[in-house]
Short mmCIF file of C-alpha atoms in Angstrom, two decimals:
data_model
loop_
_atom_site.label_atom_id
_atom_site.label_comp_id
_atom_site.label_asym_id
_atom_site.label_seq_id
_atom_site.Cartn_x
_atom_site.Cartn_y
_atom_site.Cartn_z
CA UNK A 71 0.20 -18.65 6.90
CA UNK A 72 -0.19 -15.29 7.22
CA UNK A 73 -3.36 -13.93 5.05
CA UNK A 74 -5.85 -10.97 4.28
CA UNK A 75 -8.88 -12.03 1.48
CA UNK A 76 -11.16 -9.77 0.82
CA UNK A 77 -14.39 -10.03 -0.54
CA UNK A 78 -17.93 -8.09 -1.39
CA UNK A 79 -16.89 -6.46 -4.34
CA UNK A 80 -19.06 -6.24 -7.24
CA UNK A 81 -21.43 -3.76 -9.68
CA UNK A 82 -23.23 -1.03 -8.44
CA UNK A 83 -25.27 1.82 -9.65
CA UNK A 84 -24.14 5.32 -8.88
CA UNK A 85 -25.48 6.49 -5.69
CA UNK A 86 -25.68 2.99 -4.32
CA UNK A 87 -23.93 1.22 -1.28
CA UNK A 88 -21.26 -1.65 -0.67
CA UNK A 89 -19.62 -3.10 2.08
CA UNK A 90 -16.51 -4.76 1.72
CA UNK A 91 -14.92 -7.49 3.89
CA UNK A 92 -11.29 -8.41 4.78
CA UNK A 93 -10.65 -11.75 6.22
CA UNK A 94 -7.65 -12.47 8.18
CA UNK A 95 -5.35 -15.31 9.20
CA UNK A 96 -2.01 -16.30 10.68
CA UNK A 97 -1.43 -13.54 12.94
CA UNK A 98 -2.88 -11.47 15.92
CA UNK A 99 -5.03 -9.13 14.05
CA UNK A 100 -6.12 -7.04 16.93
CA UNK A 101 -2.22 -5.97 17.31
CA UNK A 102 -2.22 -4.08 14.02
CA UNK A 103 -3.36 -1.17 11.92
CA UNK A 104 -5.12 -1.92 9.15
CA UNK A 105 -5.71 0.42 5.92
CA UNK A 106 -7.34 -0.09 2.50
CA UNK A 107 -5.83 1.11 -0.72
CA UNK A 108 -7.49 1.04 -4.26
CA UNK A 109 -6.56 0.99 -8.06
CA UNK A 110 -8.42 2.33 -10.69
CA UNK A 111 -7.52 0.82 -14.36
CA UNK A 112 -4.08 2.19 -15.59
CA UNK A 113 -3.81 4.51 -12.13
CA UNK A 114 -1.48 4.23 -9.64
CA UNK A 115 -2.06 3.11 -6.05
CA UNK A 116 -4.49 5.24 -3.92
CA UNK A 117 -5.22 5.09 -0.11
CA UNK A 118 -8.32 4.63 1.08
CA UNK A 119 -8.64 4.45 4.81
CA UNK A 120 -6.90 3.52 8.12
CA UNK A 121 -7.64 2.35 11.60
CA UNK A 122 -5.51 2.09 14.32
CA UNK A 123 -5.54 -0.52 16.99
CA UNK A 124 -7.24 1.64 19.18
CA UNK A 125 -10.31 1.67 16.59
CA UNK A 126 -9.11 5.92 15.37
CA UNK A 127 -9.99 6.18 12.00
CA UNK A 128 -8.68 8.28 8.81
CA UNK A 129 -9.57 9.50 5.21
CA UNK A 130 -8.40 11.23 2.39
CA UNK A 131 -10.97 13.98 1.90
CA UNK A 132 -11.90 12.04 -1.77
CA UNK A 133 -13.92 9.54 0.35
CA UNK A 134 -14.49 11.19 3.46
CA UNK A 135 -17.78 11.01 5.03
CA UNK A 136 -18.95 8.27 1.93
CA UNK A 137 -16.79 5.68 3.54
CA UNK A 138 -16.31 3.86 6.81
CA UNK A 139 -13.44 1.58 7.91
CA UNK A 140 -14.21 -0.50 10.73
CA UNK A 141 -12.94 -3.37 12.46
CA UNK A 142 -14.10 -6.62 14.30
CA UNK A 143 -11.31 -8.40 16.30
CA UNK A 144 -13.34 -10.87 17.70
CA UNK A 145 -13.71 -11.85 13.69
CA UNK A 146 -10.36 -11.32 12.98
CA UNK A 147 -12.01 -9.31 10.10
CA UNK A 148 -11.66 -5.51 8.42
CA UNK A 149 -14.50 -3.63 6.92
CA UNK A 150 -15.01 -0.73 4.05
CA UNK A 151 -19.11 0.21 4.19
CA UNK A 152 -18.87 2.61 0.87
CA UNK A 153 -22.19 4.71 0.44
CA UNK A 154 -22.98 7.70 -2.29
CA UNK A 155 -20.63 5.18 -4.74
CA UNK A 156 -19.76 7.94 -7.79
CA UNK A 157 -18.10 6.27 -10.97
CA UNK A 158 -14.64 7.23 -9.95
CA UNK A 159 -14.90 5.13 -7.22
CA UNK A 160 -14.57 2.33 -9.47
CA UNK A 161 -11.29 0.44 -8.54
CA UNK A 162 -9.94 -2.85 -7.33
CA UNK A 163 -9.93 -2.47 -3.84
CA UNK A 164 -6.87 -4.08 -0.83
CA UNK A 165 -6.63 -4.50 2.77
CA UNK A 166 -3.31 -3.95 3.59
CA UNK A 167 -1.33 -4.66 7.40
CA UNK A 168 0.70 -2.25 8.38
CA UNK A 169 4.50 -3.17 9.95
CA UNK A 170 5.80 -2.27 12.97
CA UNK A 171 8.86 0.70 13.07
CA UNK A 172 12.08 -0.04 13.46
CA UNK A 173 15.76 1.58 14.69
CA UNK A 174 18.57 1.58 12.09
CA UNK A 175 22.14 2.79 13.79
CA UNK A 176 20.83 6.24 14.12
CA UNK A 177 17.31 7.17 13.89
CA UNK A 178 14.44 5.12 14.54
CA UNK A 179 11.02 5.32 12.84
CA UNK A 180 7.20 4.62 13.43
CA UNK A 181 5.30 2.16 11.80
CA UNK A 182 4.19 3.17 8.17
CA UNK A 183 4.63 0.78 5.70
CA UNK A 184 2.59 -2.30 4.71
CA UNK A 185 4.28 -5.99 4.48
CA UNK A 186 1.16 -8.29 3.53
CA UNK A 187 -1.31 -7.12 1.35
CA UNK A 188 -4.57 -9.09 0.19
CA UNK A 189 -5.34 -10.38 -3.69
CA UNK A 190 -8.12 -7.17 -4.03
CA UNK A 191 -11.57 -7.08 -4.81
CA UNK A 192 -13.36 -5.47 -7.84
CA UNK A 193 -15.72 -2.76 -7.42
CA UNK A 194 -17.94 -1.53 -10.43
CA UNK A 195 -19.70 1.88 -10.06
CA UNK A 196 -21.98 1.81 -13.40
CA UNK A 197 -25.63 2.27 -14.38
CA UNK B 232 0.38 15.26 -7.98
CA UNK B 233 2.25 12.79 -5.54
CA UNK B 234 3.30 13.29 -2.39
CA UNK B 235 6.01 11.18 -2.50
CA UNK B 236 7.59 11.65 -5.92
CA UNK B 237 9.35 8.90 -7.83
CA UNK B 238 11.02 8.28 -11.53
CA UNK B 239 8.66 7.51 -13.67
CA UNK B 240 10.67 5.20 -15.15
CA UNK B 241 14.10 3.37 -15.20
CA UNK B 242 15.73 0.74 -17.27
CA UNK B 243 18.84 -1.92 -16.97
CA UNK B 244 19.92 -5.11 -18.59
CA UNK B 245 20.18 -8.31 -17.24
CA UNK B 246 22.47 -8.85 -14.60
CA UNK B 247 22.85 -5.04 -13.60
CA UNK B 248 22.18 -2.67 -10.87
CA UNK B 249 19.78 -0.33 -10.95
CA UNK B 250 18.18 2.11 -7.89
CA UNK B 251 15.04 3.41 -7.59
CA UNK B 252 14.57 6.73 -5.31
CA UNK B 253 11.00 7.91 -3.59
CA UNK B 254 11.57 11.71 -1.99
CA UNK B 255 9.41 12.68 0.68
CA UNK B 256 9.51 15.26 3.46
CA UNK B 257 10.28 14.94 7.72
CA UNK B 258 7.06 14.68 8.07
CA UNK B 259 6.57 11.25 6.18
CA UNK B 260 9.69 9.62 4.91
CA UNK B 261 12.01 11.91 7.82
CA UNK B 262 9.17 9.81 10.20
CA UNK B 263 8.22 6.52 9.03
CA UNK B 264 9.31 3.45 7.55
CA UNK B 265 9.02 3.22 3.85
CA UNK B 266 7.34 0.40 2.06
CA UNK B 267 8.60 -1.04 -1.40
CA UNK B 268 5.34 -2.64 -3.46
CA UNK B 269 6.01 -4.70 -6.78
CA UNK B 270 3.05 -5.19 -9.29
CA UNK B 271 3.46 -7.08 -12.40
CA UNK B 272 0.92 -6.55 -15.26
CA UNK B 273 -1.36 -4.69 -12.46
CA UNK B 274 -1.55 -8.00 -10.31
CA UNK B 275 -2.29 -7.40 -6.42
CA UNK B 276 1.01 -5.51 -4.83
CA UNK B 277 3.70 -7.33 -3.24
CA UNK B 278 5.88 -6.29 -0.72
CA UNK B 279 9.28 -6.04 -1.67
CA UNK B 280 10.54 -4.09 1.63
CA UNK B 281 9.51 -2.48 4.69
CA UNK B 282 10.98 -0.47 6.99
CA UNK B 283 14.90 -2.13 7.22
CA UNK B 284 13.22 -5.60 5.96
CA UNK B 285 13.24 -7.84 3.38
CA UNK B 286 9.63 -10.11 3.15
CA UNK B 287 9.93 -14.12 3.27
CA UNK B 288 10.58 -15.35 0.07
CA UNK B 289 12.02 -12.08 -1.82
CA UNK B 290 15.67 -12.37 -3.44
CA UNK B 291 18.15 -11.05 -1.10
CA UNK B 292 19.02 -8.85 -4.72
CA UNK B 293 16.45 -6.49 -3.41
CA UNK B 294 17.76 -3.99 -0.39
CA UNK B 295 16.27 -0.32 0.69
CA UNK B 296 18.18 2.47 1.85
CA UNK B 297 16.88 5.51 3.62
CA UNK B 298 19.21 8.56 3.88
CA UNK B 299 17.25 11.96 5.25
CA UNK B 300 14.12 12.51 3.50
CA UNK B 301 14.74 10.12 0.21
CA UNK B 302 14.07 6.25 0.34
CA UNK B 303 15.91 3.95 -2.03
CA UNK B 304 15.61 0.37 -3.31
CA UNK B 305 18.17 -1.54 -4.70
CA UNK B 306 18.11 -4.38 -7.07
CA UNK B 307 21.18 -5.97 -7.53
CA UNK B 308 21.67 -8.45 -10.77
CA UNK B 309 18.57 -7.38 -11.96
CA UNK B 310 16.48 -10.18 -13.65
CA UNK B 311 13.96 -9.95 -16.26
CA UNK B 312 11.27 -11.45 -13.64
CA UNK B 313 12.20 -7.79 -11.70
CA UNK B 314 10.27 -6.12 -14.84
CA UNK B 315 7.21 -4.28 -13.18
CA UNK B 316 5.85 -1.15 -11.40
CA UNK B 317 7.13 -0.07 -8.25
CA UNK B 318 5.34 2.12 -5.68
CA UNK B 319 6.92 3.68 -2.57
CA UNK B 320 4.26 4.70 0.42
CA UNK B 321 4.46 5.53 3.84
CA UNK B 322 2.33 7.58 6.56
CA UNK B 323 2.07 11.26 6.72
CA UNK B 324 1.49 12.67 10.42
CA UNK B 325 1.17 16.12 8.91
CA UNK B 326 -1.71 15.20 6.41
CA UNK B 327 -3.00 12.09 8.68
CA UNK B 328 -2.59 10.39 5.47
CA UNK B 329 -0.88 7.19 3.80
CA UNK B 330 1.06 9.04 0.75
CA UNK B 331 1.97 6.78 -2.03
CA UNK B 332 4.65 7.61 -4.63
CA UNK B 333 3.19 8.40 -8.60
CA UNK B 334 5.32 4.73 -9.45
CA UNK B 335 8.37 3.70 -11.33
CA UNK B 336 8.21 1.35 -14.67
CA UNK B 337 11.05 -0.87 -14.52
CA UNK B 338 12.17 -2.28 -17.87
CA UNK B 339 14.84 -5.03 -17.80
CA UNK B 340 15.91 -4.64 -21.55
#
């Protein structure tokens, strides 16, 4: 069965660190780009972070240079190492695959949308 | 404010059809495939499409359409179980970014 869990979630003061953990299963995890997505209470879905296959990484500039995505294939496993954690970073927190493109009768297009997400992990930014 | 921009919310009756619409630009929806996300009651997100696909185990009710710049999905016989928040997302190669829609309530009256 194809499967992400995630884990290392939990409270933190503001100004404190946390490293988050996606496990996979079920498929070749090296072959795909991985991203991670939060959701604060009553917001909509945000991104997080990406990396590609090739280990290139992205941000939006809200966590930028606080967070680091990272990957271990050998582990079959996806990482979020969050430092400077400010309130608003407070959110449930996926690990999302991304699936490959494909080519309807006249265009074709890249790979950019997710098909298996994992159940999320709470993170708690309080003092 | 969303880059990929959505109705905020839509309604339909049992048994209906109803469409839901995400508008982009070239450089994201013009690009990429489009992903469909369900949540019920703020639950984890489930796939409903991606790309030209429809996910193991979804009703073959739900279909997605992509014409130019807007992305559609379909739900066909809608069902009170259908009752949730959608999301639309793909990349953006402009911004380097995954842009997500602001979300559609669906309420199946």
């Amino acid at each position: 069965e194809v499967q992400l869990v995630e884990s290392g979630g939990g409270l933190v003061q503001p100004g404190g660190s946390l490293r988050l953990s996606c496990a996979a299963s079920g498929f070749t995890f090296s072959s795909y780009d991985m991203h991670w997505v939060r959701q604060a209470t009553g917001k909509g879905l945000e991104w997080v972070s990406a990396i590609g296959t090739a280990g290139d990484t992205y941000y939006p500039g809200s966590v930028k240079g606080r967070f680091t995505i990272s990957r271990e294939n050998a582990k079959n496993s996806l990482y979020l190492q969050m430092n400077s954690l400010r309130a608003e970073d407070t959110a449930v927190y996926y690990c999302a695959r991304v699936s490959g493109g494909y080519c309807s009768s006249t265009s074709c297009y890249e790979g950019g949308a997710f098909d298996i997400w994992g159940q999320g992990t709470m993170v708690t930014v309080s003092s | 404010q969303s880059a990929l921009t959505q109705e905020a919310s839509v309604s339909g009756t049992v048994g209906q059809k109803v469409t839901l619409s995400c508008t982009g630009n070239s450089n994201n929806i013009g690009s990429y495939a489009v992903g469909w996300y369900q949540q019920i009651s703020h639950g984890a997100p489930k796939t409903v499409m991606f790309g030209n696909s429809l996910p193991s185990g979804i009703p073959d009710r739900f279909s997605g359409s992509k014409s130019g710049t807007t992305a559609s999905l379909t739900i066909s016989g809608l069902q009170p179980e259908d009752e949730a928040d959608y999301y639309c997302s793909t990349w953006d190669y402009s911004l380097s970014a995954q842009v997500f829609g602001g979300g559609t309530k669906l309420t199946v009256l």
